mmCIF file of C-alpha atoms in Angstrom:
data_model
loop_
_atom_site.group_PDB
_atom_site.id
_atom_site.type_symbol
_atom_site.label_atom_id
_atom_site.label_comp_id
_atom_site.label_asym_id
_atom_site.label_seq_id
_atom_site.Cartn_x
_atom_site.Cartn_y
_atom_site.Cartn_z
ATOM 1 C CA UNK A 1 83.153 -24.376 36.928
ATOM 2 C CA UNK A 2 83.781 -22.196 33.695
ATOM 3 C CA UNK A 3 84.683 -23.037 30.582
ATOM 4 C CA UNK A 4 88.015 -20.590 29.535
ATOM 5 C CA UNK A 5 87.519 -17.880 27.724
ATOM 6 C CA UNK A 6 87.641 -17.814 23.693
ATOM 7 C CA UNK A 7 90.454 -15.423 22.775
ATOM 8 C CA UNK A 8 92.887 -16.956 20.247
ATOM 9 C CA UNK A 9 95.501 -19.214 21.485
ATOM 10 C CA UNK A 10 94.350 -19.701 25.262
ATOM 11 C CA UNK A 11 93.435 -22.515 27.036
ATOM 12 C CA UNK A 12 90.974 -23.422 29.666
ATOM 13 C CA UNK A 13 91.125 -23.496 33.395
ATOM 14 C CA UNK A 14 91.360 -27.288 35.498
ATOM 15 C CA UNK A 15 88.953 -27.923 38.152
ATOM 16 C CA UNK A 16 90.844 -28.170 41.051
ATOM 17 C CA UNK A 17 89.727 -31.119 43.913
ATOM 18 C CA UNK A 18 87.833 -28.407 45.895
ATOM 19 C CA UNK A 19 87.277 -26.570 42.353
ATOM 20 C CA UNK A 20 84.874 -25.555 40.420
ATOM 21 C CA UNK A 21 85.946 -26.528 36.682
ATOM 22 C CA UNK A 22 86.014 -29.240 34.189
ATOM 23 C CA UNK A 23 89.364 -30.377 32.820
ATOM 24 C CA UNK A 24 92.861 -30.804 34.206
ATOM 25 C CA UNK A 25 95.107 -33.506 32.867
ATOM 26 C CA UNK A 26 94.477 -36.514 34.845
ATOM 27 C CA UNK A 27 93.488 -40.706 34.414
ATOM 28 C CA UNK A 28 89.868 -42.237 34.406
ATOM 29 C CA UNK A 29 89.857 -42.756 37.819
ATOM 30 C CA UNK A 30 87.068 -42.284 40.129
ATOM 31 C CA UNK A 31 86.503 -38.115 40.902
ATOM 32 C CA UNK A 32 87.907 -36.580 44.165
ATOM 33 C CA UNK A 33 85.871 -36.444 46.889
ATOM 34 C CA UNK A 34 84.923 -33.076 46.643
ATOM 35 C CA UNK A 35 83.611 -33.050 43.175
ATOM 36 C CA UNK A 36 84.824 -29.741 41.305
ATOM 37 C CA UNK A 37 82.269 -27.132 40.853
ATOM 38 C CA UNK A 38 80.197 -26.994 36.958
ATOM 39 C CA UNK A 39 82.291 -24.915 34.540
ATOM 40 C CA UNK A 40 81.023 -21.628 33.502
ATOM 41 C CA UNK A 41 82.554 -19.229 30.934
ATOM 42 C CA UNK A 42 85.509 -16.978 31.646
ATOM 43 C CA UNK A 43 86.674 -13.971 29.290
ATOM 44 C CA UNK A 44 89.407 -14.918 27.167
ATOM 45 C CA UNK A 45 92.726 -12.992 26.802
ATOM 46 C CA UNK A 46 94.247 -11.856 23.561
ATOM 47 C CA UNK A 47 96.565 -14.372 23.681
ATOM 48 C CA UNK A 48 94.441 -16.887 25.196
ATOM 49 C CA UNK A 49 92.840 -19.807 23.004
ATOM 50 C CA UNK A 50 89.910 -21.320 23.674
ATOM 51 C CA UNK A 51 86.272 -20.650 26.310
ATOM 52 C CA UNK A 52 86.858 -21.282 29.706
ATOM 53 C CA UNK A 53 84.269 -23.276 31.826
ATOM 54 C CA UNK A 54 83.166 -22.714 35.193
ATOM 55 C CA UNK A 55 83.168 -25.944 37.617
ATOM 56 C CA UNK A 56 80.580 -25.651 40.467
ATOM 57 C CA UNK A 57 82.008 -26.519 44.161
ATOM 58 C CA UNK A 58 79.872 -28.619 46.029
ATOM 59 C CA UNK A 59 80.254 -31.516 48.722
ATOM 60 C CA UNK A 60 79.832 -34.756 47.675
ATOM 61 C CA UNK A 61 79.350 -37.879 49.381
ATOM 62 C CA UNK A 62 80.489 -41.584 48.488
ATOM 63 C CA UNK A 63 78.016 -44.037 46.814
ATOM 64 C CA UNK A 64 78.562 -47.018 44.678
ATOM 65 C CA UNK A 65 80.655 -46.631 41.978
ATOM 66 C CA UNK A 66 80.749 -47.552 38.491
ATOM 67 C CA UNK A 67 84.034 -49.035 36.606
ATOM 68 C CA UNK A 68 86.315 -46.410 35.885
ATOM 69 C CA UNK A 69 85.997 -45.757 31.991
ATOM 70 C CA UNK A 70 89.081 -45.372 29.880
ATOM 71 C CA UNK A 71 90.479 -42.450 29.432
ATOM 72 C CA UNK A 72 89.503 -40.243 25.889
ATOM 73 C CA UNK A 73 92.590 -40.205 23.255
ATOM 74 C CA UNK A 74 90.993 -38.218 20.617
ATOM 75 C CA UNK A 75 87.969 -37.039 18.463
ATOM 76 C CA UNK A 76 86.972 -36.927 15.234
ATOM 77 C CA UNK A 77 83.763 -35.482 13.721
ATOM 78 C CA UNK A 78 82.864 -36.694 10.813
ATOM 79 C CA UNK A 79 82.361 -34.125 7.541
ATOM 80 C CA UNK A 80 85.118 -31.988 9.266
ATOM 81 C CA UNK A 81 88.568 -31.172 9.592
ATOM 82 C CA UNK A 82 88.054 -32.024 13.698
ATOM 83 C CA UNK A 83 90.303 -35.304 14.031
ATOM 84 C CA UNK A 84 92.446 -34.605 17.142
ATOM 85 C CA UNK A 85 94.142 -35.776 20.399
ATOM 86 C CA UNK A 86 92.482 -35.611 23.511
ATOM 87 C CA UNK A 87 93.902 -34.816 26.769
ATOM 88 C CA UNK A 88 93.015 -35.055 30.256
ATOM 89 C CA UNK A 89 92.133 -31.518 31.494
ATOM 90 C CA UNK A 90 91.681 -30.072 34.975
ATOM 91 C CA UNK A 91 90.682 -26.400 36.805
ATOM 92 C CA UNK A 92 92.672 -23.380 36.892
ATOM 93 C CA UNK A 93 93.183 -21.584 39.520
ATOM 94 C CA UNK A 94 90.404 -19.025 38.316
ATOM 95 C CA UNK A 95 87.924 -21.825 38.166
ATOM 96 C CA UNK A 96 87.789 -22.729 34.368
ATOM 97 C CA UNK A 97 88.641 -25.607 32.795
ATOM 98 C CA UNK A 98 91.623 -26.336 31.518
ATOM 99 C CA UNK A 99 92.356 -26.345 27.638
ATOM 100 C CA UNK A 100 95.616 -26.924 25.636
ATOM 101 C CA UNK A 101 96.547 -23.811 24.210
ATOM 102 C CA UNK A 102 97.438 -25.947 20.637
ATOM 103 C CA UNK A 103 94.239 -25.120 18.711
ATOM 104 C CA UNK A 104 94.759 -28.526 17.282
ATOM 105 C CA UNK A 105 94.518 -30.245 20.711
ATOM 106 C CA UNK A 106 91.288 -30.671 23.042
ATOM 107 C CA UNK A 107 90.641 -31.419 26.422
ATOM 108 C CA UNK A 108 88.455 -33.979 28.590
ATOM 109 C CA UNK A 109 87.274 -32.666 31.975
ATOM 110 C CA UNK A 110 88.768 -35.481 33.873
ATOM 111 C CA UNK A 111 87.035 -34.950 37.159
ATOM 112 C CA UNK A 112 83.450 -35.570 35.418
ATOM 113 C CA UNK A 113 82.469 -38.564 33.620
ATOM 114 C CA UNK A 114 84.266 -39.945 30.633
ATOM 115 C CA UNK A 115 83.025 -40.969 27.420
ATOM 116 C CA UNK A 116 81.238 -44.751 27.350
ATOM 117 C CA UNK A 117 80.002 -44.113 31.156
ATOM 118 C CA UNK A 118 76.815 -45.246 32.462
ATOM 119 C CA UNK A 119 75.196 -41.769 33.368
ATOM 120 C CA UNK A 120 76.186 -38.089 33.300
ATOM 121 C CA UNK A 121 77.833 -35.790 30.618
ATOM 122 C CA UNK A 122 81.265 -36.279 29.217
ATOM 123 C CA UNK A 123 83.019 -32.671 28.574
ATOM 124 C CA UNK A 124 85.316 -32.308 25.310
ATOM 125 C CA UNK A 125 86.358 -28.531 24.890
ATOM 126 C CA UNK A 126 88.827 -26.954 22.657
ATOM 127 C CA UNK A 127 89.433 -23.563 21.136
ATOM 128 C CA UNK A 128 87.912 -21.920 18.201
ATOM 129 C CA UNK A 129 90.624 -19.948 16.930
ATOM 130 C CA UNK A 130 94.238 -18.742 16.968
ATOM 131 C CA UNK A 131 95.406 -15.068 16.629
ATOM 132 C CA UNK A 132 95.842 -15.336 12.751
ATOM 133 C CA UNK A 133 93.016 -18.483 11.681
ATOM 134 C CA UNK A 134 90.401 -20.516 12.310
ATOM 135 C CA UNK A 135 90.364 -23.831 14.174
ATOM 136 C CA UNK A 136 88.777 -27.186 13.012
ATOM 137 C CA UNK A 137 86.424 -26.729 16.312
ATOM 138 C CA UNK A 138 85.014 -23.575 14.561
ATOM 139 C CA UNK A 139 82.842 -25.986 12.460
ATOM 140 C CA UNK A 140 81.342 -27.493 15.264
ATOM 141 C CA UNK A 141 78.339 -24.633 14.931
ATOM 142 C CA UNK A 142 77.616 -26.118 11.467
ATOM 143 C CA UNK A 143 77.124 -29.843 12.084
ATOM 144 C CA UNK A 144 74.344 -31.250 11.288
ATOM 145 C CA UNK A 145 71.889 -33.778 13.868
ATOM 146 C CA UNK A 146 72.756 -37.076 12.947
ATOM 147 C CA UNK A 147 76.935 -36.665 12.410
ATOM 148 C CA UNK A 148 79.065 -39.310 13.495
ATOM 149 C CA UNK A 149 81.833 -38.638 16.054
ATOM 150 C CA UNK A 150 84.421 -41.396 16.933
ATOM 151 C CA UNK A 151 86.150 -41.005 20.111
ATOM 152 C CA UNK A 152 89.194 -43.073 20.808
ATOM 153 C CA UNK A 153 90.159 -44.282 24.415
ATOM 154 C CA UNK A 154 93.004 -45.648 26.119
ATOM 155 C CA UNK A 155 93.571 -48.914 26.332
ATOM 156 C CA UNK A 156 90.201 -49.966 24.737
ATOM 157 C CA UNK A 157 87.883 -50.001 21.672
ATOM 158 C CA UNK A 158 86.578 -46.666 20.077
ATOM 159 C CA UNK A 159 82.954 -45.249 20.816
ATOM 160 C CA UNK A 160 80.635 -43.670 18.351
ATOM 161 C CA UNK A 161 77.845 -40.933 19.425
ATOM 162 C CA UNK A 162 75.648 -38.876 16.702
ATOM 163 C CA UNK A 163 74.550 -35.357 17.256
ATOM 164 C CA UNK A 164 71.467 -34.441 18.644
ATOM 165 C CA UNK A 165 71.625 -31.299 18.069
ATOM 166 C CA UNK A 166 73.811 -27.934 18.412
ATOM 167 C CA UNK A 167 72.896 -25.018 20.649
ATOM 168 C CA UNK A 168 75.016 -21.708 20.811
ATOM 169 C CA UNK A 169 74.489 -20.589 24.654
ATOM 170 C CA UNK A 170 75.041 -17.030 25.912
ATOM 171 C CA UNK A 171 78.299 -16.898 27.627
ATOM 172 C CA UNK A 172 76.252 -15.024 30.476
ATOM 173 C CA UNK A 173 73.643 -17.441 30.980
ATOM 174 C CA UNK A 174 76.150 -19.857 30.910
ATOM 175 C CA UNK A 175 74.946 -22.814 33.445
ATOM 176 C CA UNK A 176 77.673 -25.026 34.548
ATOM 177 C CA UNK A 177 75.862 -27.757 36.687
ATOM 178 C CA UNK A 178 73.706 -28.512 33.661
ATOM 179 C CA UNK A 179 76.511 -29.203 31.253
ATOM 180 C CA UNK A 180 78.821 -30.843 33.569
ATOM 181 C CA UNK A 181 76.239 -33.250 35.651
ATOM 182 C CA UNK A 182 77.028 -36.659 37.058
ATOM 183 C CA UNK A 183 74.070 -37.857 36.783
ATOM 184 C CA UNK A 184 71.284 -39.128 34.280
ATOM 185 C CA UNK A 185 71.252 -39.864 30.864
ATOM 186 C CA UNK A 186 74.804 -40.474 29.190
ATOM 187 C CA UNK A 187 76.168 -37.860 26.922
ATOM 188 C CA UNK A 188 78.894 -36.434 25.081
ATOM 189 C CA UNK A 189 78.991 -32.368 24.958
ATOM 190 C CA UNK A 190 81.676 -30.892 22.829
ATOM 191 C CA UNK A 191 82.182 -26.451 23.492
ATOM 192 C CA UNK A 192 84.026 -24.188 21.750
ATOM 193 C CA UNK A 193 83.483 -20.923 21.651
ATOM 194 C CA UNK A 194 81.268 -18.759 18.962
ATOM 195 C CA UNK A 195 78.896 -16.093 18.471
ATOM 196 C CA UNK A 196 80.398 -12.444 18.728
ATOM 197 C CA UNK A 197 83.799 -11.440 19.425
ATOM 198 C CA UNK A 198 83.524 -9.075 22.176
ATOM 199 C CA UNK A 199 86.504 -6.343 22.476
ATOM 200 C CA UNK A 200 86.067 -5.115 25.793
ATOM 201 C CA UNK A 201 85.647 -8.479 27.095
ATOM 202 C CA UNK A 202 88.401 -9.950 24.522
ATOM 203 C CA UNK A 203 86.353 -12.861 24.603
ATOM 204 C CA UNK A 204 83.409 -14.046 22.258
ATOM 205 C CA UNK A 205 79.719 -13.904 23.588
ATOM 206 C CA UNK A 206 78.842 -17.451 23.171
ATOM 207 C CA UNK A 207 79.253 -21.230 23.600
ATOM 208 C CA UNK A 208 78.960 -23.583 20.973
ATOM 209 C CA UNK A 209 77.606 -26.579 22.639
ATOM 210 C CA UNK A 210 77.177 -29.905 20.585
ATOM 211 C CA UNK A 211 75.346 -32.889 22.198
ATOM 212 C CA UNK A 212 75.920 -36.180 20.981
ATOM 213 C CA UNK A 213 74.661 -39.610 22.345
ATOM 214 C CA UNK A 214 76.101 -43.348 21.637
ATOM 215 C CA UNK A 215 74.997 -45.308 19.065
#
């Protein structure tokens, strides 16, 4: 799957069930059958908003599953103006994952694990920008290891994770089944976009990736 494309006020594509993104709007259930391929990063439009992610296609077969985890209702990063609703998000029909287009909303890929599961990565993306100003996630490049972030969650008590650390990823190298894995160690990954607006893409060159773990 791909993560949408950065251009101001765009939002990411939803995995679809035979897709290959992370983040349509959808409950903490268990994933489809077919689990939607890993996001990678699509080229954003001028009057898209934020990086699209690529979700990798792939069959899957049925094992024993863990309890569903509730459902992300926002984020909040401490030491920055990033204290916003959450939403479920899917794949678009191109692939990406969905994003709100409200640069003050973000999205969970809802067809990969959710926040407070026992293994794999949970996916939080949201835009950088808007065609006239910064969003809060543009500070996400300049947090520092160590920062608290609260997620809230349906129906149950808040989680905390620190930062590990903070990697800016070349939108070309982007790899999809890495960020959005099922498996092994438990993590929270929050992307924006960032690095270097690109015209002739009209999309910026990078991911901002933060990865966070629970307390």
């Amino acid at each position: 799957m791909l993560l949408p494309a950065c251009a101001p006020a765009a939002s990411a594509p939803d995995p679809a069930a035979t897709a290959s993104q992370a983040a349509g709007p959808a409950t903490a259930t268990a994933p489809p059958a077919t689990s939607p391929p890993a996001p990678t990063v699509a080229p954003a439009s001028p009057s898209a908003q934020a990086p699209a992610v690529d979700v990798p296609v792939r069959a899957a077969t049925l094992g024993p599953t863990a309890p569903a985890q509730p459902a992300p209702t926002s984020l909040t990063v401490t030491g920055t103006a990033i204290n916003m609703p959450v939403i479920p998000g899917g794949v678009s029909a191109e692939g990406a994952m969905e994003i709100p287009d409200a640069f003050d909303k973000a999205a969970w890929y809802r067809f990969g694990p959710a926040p407070g599961a026992a293994e794999g990565t949970a996916v939080i993306a949201g835009h950088i920008d808007t065609t006239s100003d910064r969003a809060p996630f543009s500070q996400l490049k300049s947090v520092p290891a160590g920062t608290a972030i609260q997620v809230g969650r349906e129906g149950a008590a808040a989680l905390t994770y620190r930062v590990v650390r903070v990697e800016l990823m070349a939108k070309d190298k982007f790899d999809g089944e890495a960020l959005f894995r099922r498996s092994g160690p438990h993590e929270l990954k929050v992307v924006t976009c960032g690095g270097t607006w690109l015209d002739e893409r009209m999309d910026y060159s990078d991911n901002v990736i933060v990865t966070a773990v629970l307390e």
